Coordinates of C-alpha atoms and ligand atoms in Angstrom, one line a residue:
M1 CA 97.6 -23.9 -138.7
S2 CA 95.4 -26.2 -140.8
D3 CA 94.8 -29.8 -140.1
L4 CA 95.6 -33.0 -141.9
L5 CA 93.5 -35.9 -140.8
V6 CA 94.7 -39.5 -141.2
I7 CA 92.0 -42.2 -140.6
A8 CA 93.6 -45.1 -138.8
E9 CA 93.1 -48.7 -139.9
R10 CA 92.7 -51.2 -137.1
R11 CA 93.1 -54.9 -137.5
G12 CA 91.9 -56.5 -134.2
N13 CA 93.7 -54.6 -131.5
E14 CA 96.6 -53.6 -133.8
I15 CA 97.0 -50.4 -135.7
H16 CA 97.8 -51.5 -139.3
S17 CA 101.1 -50.4 -140.9
S18 CA 99.2 -48.4 -143.6
T19 CA 98.3 -45.9 -140.9
F20 CA 102.0 -45.3 -140.1
E21 CA 102.8 -44.9 -143.8
L22 CA 100.2 -42.2 -144.1
L23 CA 101.5 -40.5 -141.0
G24 CA 105.1 -40.6 -142.5
K25 CA 103.8 -38.9 -145.6
A26 CA 101.8 -36.4 -143.6
R27 CA 104.9 -35.3 -141.8
E28 CA 106.7 -34.9 -145.1
L29 CA 103.9 -32.7 -146.4
S30 CA 104.0 -30.6 -143.2
I31 CA 107.6 -29.6 -144.0
K32 CA 106.3 -27.7 -147.1
R33 CA 103.2 -26.3 -145.4
P34 CA 102.7 -26.3 -141.6
L35 CA 100.0 -28.8 -140.7
T36 CA 98.7 -30.2 -137.5
V37 CA 98.5 -33.9 -138.1
S38 CA 95.6 -35.7 -136.4
V39 CA 94.9 -39.4 -136.5
V40 CA 91.3 -40.6 -136.0
V41 CA 90.9 -44.0 -134.3
L42 CA 87.4 -45.6 -134.3
S43 CA 87.5 -48.4 -131.7
D44 CA 85.2 -50.4 -129.4
K45 CA 87.6 -49.7 -126.5
P46 CA 90.1 -47.0 -125.5
V47 CA 93.5 -47.2 -127.3
E48 CA 96.2 -48.9 -125.3
E49 CA 99.1 -46.8 -124.2
D50 CA 101.5 -48.6 -126.5
S51 CA 99.3 -48.0 -129.6
A52 CA 98.8 -44.3 -128.6
N53 CA 102.6 -43.8 -128.1
S54 CA 103.3 -45.5 -131.5
L55 CA 100.9 -43.2 -133.2
F56 CA 102.4 -40.1 -131.6
S57 CA 106.0 -41.2 -132.4
G58 CA 104.8 -42.3 -135.8
G59 CA 103.9 -38.6 -136.7
A60 CA 100.6 -37.7 -135.1
D61 CA 100.3 -34.4 -133.1
R62 CA 96.9 -35.4 -131.9
I63 CA 94.8 -38.6 -131.6
I64 CA 91.0 -38.2 -132.0
L65 CA 89.5 -41.2 -130.3
A66 CA 85.9 -42.3 -130.9
V67 CA 84.8 -45.3 -128.9
D68 CA 81.6 -47.2 -129.4
R69 CA 80.8 -50.9 -129.5
S70 CA 79.7 -50.7 -133.1
F71 CA 83.3 -50.1 -134.0
S72 CA 84.4 -53.6 -133.0
R73 CA 84.5 -54.4 -136.7
F74 CA 84.2 -52.3 -139.8
N75 CA 80.6 -51.1 -140.2
F76 CA 79.8 -48.7 -143.1
E77 CA 77.1 -46.4 -141.7
P78 CA 78.5 -45.9 -138.2
Y79 CA 81.9 -45.3 -139.7
T80 CA 80.9 -42.8 -142.3
K81 CA 78.5 -40.8 -140.1
T82 CA 81.0 -40.6 -137.2
L83 CA 83.9 -39.7 -139.5
A84 CA 81.7 -37.0 -141.1
S85 CA 80.9 -35.6 -137.7
I86 CA 84.6 -35.5 -136.7
V87 CA 85.6 -33.8 -140.0
R88 CA 82.9 -31.2 -139.5
E89 CA 84.1 -30.4 -136.0
F90 CA 87.9 -30.3 -136.8
A91 CA 87.6 -28.9 -140.4
P92 CA 90.8 -30.4 -141.8
E93 CA 92.1 -29.3 -145.1
I94 CA 93.1 -32.8 -146.0
V95 CA 91.7 -36.3 -145.1
L96 CA 93.7 -39.4 -145.9
A97 CA 92.8 -43.0 -145.5
P98 CA 94.5 -46.3 -146.7
A99 CA 93.1 -47.8 -149.8
T100 CA 92.3 -51.0 -148.0
T101 CA 89.0 -52.8 -148.4
S102 CA 87.4 -50.8 -145.6
G103 CA 89.0 -47.5 -146.6
R104 CA 87.8 -48.0 -150.2
T105 CA 84.3 -48.6 -148.8
Y106 CA 83.8 -45.7 -146.3
M107 CA 85.8 -42.9 -148.1
P108 CA 83.3 -42.5 -151.0
G109 CA 80.4 -42.4 -148.6
L110 CA 82.3 -39.9 -146.4
A111 CA 83.1 -37.7 -149.4
A112 CA 79.4 -37.8 -150.4
L113 CA 78.3 -36.8 -146.9
L114 CA 80.8 -33.9 -146.9
K115 CA 79.9 -32.9 -150.5
T116 CA 83.5 -33.0 -151.6
G117 CA 85.6 -35.0 -154.0
L118 CA 87.8 -38.1 -153.5
T119 CA 90.9 -39.2 -155.4
A120 CA 91.1 -43.0 -154.9
D121 CA 94.1 -45.2 -154.9
C122 CA 96.8 -42.5 -155.0
T123 CA 100.4 -43.6 -155.5
G124 CA 101.9 -40.1 -154.9
L125 CA 101.0 -37.0 -152.8
D126 CA 102.5 -33.6 -152.7
I127 CA 101.3 -30.1 -151.7
E128 CA 101.4 -26.6 -153.1
E129 CA 103.0 -24.5 -150.5
E130 CA 101.0 -21.3 -151.3
T131 CA 97.5 -22.7 -151.9
G132 CA 97.6 -25.8 -149.8
N133 CA 96.3 -27.7 -152.8
L134 CA 97.0 -31.4 -152.5
L135 CA 98.6 -32.9 -155.6
Q136 CA 97.2 -36.3 -155.9
T137 CA 98.9 -38.6 -158.3
R138 CA 97.4 -41.9 -159.4
P139 CA 97.5 -44.2 -162.5
A140 CA 94.8 -43.4 -165.1
I141 CA 93.6 -44.8 -168.4
G142 CA 94.2 -48.4 -167.5
G143 CA 97.5 -47.6 -165.8
N144 CA 99.1 -46.2 -169.0
I145 CA 99.5 -42.7 -167.7
M146 CA 100.0 -41.1 -164.3
A147 CA 97.5 -38.3 -163.6
T148 CA 98.0 -35.5 -161.0
I149 CA 94.7 -34.3 -159.7
K150 CA 94.0 -31.2 -157.6
T151 CA 90.7 -29.9 -156.1
P152 CA 91.1 -26.1 -155.6
N153 CA 87.4 -25.4 -155.1
H154 CA 86.5 -27.9 -152.4
R155 CA 87.6 -28.7 -148.9
P156 CA 88.5 -31.1 -147.4
Q157 CA 90.6 -32.6 -150.0
M158 CA 90.3 -36.4 -149.7
A159 CA 92.4 -39.2 -150.9
T160 CA 93.0 -42.9 -150.4
V161 CA 96.5 -44.2 -150.7
R162 CA 97.6 -47.8 -151.5
P163 CA 99.3 -49.5 -148.6
K164 CA 103.1 -49.9 -149.1
T165 CA 103.2 -46.8 -151.3
F166 CA 104.9 -44.6 -148.6
S167 CA 107.3 -45.3 -145.8
A168 CA 106.7 -44.9 -142.1
L169 CA 109.0 -42.4 -140.3
K170 CA 112.4 -44.0 -139.5
E171 CA 112.9 -41.8 -136.5
A172 CA 110.4 -41.1 -133.7
Y173 CA 108.5 -37.9 -134.0
E174 CA 108.5 -35.6 -131.0
S175 CA 104.8 -35.1 -130.6
K176 CA 102.7 -32.8 -128.4
S177 CA 100.8 -36.0 -127.7
E178 CA 97.3 -34.5 -127.5
L179 CA 94.5 -37.0 -127.0
V180 CA 90.9 -35.9 -127.7
N181 CA 87.9 -38.1 -126.9
F182 CA 85.1 -37.6 -129.4
E183 CA 81.6 -38.3 -128.1
V184 CA 79.8 -40.8 -130.3
T185 CA 76.1 -40.0 -130.0
P186 CA 73.5 -42.7 -130.7
D187 CA 72.3 -41.1 -134.0
L188 CA 75.8 -41.6 -135.4
T189 CA 75.8 -45.4 -134.9
Q190 CA 72.3 -46.2 -136.1
T191 CA 72.4 -48.7 -139.0
E192 CA 70.1 -51.1 -140.8
A193 CA 73.1 -53.3 -141.7
K194 CA 73.9 -56.4 -139.7
L195 CA 77.2 -58.3 -139.7
I196 CA 76.3 -61.9 -140.3
E197 CA 79.7 -63.6 -140.5
F198 CA 83.3 -62.6 -140.5
H199 CA 86.0 -64.8 -142.3
P200 CA 89.5 -63.9 -141.4
I201 CA 92.4 -64.9 -143.7
G202 CA 93.6 -68.4 -142.8
A203 CA 95.3 -68.7 -139.4
G204 CA 99.0 -67.8 -139.5
Q205 CA 98.7 -66.6 -143.2
K206 CA 99.5 -63.1 -144.2
G207 CA 97.6 -61.2 -146.9
V208 CA 99.7 -60.2 -150.0
Q209 CA 100.0 -56.6 -148.7
D210 CA 101.8 -57.6 -145.5
A211 CA 103.8 -60.5 -147.0
E212 CA 107.6 -60.5 -147.0
V213 CA 107.8 -63.2 -149.7
I214 CA 105.2 -63.6 -152.5
I215 CA 105.1 -66.3 -155.1
A216 CA 102.7 -65.2 -157.7
G217 CA 101.2 -67.2 -160.5
G218 CA 100.0 -66.2 -163.9
M219 CA 98.3 -67.6 -167.0
G220 CA 101.6 -69.3 -168.0
L221 CA 100.9 -72.0 -165.4
R222 CA 98.2 -73.1 -168.0
K223 CA 95.8 -74.8 -165.6
V224 CA 94.6 -74.5 -162.0
E225 CA 96.3 -77.8 -161.0
N226 CA 99.6 -76.3 -161.8
M227 CA 99.2 -73.8 -158.9
E228 CA 100.1 -76.7 -156.6
P229 CA 103.9 -76.1 -156.6
I230 CA 103.3 -72.4 -155.8
F231 CA 101.3 -73.3 -152.7
R232 CA 103.8 -76.0 -151.7
L233 CA 106.8 -73.6 -152.1
S234 CA 105.1 -70.8 -150.4
K235 CA 104.3 -73.0 -147.4
M236 CA 107.9 -74.1 -147.2
I237 CA 109.3 -70.6 -147.1
N238 CA 106.5 -69.0 -145.1
G239 CA 105.4 -66.9 -148.1
T240 CA 102.0 -65.8 -149.5
V241 CA 100.5 -66.8 -152.9
G242 CA 99.9 -63.9 -155.2
A243 CA 98.2 -63.8 -158.7
S244 CA 97.8 -62.0 -161.9
R245 CA 94.3 -60.7 -162.7
K246 CA 93.9 -63.3 -165.5
I247 CA 94.0 -66.3 -163.1
V248 CA 91.8 -64.5 -160.6
D249 CA 89.3 -63.9 -163.4
S250 CA 89.6 -67.6 -164.2
K251 CA 88.7 -68.3 -160.6
W252 CA 91.9 -70.3 -159.9
I253 CA 92.3 -68.1 -156.7
G254 CA 90.4 -65.4 -154.9
H255 CA 90.7 -61.6 -155.5
E256 CA 92.5 -61.1 -152.2
A257 CA 95.6 -62.6 -154.0
Q258 CA 95.5 -60.2 -157.0
V259 CA 98.5 -58.0 -157.4
G260 CA 98.3 -54.9 -159.6
L261 CA 96.3 -51.9 -160.6
S262 CA 92.9 -53.3 -159.8
G263 CA 94.3 -55.6 -157.0
H264 CA 96.8 -54.9 -154.3
T265 CA 100.1 -53.0 -154.2
V266 CA 102.8 -55.1 -152.5
K267 CA 106.2 -54.4 -151.2
P268 CA 107.7 -57.8 -150.2
K269 CA 111.4 -58.5 -149.8
I270 CA 111.1 -61.2 -152.6
Y271 CA 108.5 -61.4 -155.4
I272 CA 108.6 -64.5 -157.6
A273 CA 106.5 -64.0 -160.7
A274 CA 105.8 -67.4 -162.4
G275 CA 104.2 -67.4 -165.8
I276 CA 103.3 -63.7 -165.7
S277 CA 103.8 -61.6 -168.8
G278 CA 104.5 -58.2 -167.0
A279 CA 101.5 -56.1 -168.3
V280 CA 101.7 -52.5 -167.0
Q281 CA 98.7 -53.1 -164.8
H282 CA 100.5 -56.0 -163.0
I283 CA 103.8 -54.1 -162.8
A284 CA 101.9 -51.2 -161.1
G285 CA 101.3 -53.4 -158.1
M286 CA 104.7 -55.1 -157.7
Q287 CA 107.5 -53.0 -158.9
T288 CA 108.0 -51.8 -155.3
A289 CA 109.2 -55.3 -154.3
E290 CA 112.8 -55.3 -153.1
F291 CA 113.9 -58.3 -155.2
I292 CA 112.1 -59.7 -158.2
V293 CA 112.5 -63.2 -159.7
A294 CA 110.7 -63.8 -163.0
I295 CA 110.1 -67.2 -164.6
N296 CA 108.8 -67.1 -168.2
R297 CA 109.3 -69.3 -171.1
D298 CA 109.4 -66.3 -173.5
R299 CA 112.8 -64.6 -173.1
N300 CA 111.3 -61.3 -174.5
A301 CA 108.5 -61.2 -171.9
A302 CA 108.1 -57.7 -170.4
I303 CA 108.4 -59.0 -166.8
F304 CA 112.2 -59.5 -167.4
N305 CA 112.6 -55.7 -167.7
F306 CA 111.7 -55.5 -164.0
A307 CA 113.4 -58.6 -162.7
D308 CA 116.6 -58.9 -160.7
I309 CA 116.9 -62.5 -161.8
G310 CA 115.2 -64.0 -164.9
L311 CA 114.7 -67.7 -165.5
V312 CA 113.7 -68.7 -169.0
G313 CA 111.8 -71.9 -169.0
D314 CA 108.7 -73.7 -168.0
A315 CA 107.3 -72.2 -164.8
V316 CA 105.9 -75.5 -163.4
E317 CA 109.1 -77.4 -164.0
I318 CA 111.2 -74.7 -162.4
L319 CA 108.9 -74.3 -159.4
N320 CA 109.0 -78.1 -158.9
E321 CA 112.8 -78.2 -159.1
L322 CA 113.0 -75.3 -156.6
A323 CA 110.6 -77.0 -154.2
K324 CA 112.6 -80.3 -154.5
S325 CA 116.0 -78.7 -153.9
L326 CA 114.6 -76.8 -150.9
E327 CA 113.1 -80.0 -149.5
S328 CA 116.5 -81.7 -149.8
E329 CA 118.2 -78.7 -148.1
V330 CA 115.8 -79.1 -145.1
K331 CA 116.4 -82.9 -144.8
Ligands
FAD1 P1 99.2 -63.5 -169.9 O1 99.3 -62.1 -170.4 O2 98.4 -64.5 -170.7 O3 100.7 -64.0 -169.9 C1 101.1 -65.3 -169.6 C2 102.6 -65.4 -169.6 O4 103.0 -66.7 -169.3 C3 103.3 -65.0 -171.0 O5 104.3 -64.0 -170.8 C4 103.8 -66.3 -171.5 O6 105.1 -66.1 -172.2 C5 104.1 -67.0 -170.2 N1 104.1 -68.5 -170.3 C6 103.3 -69.3 -171.1 N2 103.5 -70.6 -170.9 C7 104.5 -70.6 -169.9 C8 105.2 -71.6 -169.3 N3 104.9 -72.9 -169.5 N4 106.1 -71.3 -168.3 C9 106.4 -70.0 -168.1 N5 105.8 -69.0 -168.7 C10 104.9 -69.3 -169.6 N6 96.5 -57.6 -164.4 C11 97.0 -57.9 -163.2 O7 97.8 -58.8 -163.1 N7 96.6 -57.2 -162.1 C12 95.8 -56.2 -162.1 O8 95.5 -55.6 -161.0 C13 95.2 -55.8 -163.4 N8 94.4 -54.7 -163.4 C14 93.9 -54.3 -164.7 C15 93.2 -53.2 -164.8 C16 92.8 -52.7 -166.0 C17 91.9 -51.5 -166.1 C18 93.1 -53.5 -167.2 C19 92.7 -53.0 -168.5 C20 93.8 -54.6 -167.1 C21 94.3 -55.1 -165.8 N9 95.0 -56.2 -165.7 C22 95.6 -56.5 -164.5 C23 95.2 -57.2 -166.8 C24 96.6 -57.1 -167.5 O9 96.5 -56.2 -168.5 C25 97.0 -58.5 -168.1 O10 95.9 -59.0 -168.9 C26 97.3 -59.6 -167.1 O11 98.2 -59.1 -166.1 C27 97.9 -60.8 -167.8 O12 98.0 -61.8 -166.9 P2 99.2 -62.9 -167.1 O13 100.5 -62.3 -167.2 O14 99.0 -63.9 -166.0 O15 98.7 -63.6 -168.5

């Protein structure tokens, strides 16, 4: 049986949800073509029993654990060299990683070391039963078409997948629960790079990818000062502020807030789009939201085609009204 390798994403001591989404998809692929699903964890300490059990019940047949103090935080060279060594030893057919900041950084390096290709930012994966070719679907040409890519001549087949694209298993997988310790030799962790500072997202704040409620602003807010009701509202309802690319490019907010093709894919319970036109590239990142509220003064704006509720009017006025009525509810 061939191997499918998922590279786990760690955030502090936690295994990030994107890992479980990839494991869920891996199990789905293994119905079509028998695959042993392994998950690689690079860590500065052994995985705790709870984390190991959640990876097994999340779909992994095997955990490959590589422990070294250089893995306390993401570090490009030790990551890519160790992962390359693991891939050479286990010879998987497929390697998957989340298209997070770190996944997007180490996967091209890993593909180069392994002299194979990489399909970045996939939004769909399937497999050809006979050949084992991975069918890797992703938006192309500025998000206007979906391209399905296969790499019949090279192995392993490598892809990154946007978090929130797939779902984790709903029922626990009955795993063989094999744990393999991979020896990290000093040559694998040698690096010239030094981590100088690390800035986590503000305390208690969630990134857009993990948020359950997102209030996103667009150019229809007209000026940076008009972001204030968005921040106020999001604080009141424990939400996260999102953004269209235009306001990120205008430096009203950092890139970490950008939703869309060249930003993040999100899957919140509620997504409020204020003053956002609904360009395909924005829609590509937020159409997976469970419930969408759009505020736009143009009743023909494309965003209304995707909204569960549409409010036609001035975004700043409506957001201020919403904040006021919530404030009076709380009092
Ligand atoms: P605009 O298009 O300027 O729309 C502003 C909207 O606000 C309009 O619909 C207008 O009717 C409305 N409005 C105006 N005044 C008011 C008011 N007072 N109250 C309420 N509504 C008002 N975009 C992304 O967002 N994310 C991406 O990741 C992304 N990636 C891209 C990648 C590529 C390769 C390319 C080519 C483009 C990408 N874009 C992305 C850009 C995208 O095409 C759009 O330009 C962008 O989404 C538009 O942002 P916007 O809706 O905020 O602004």
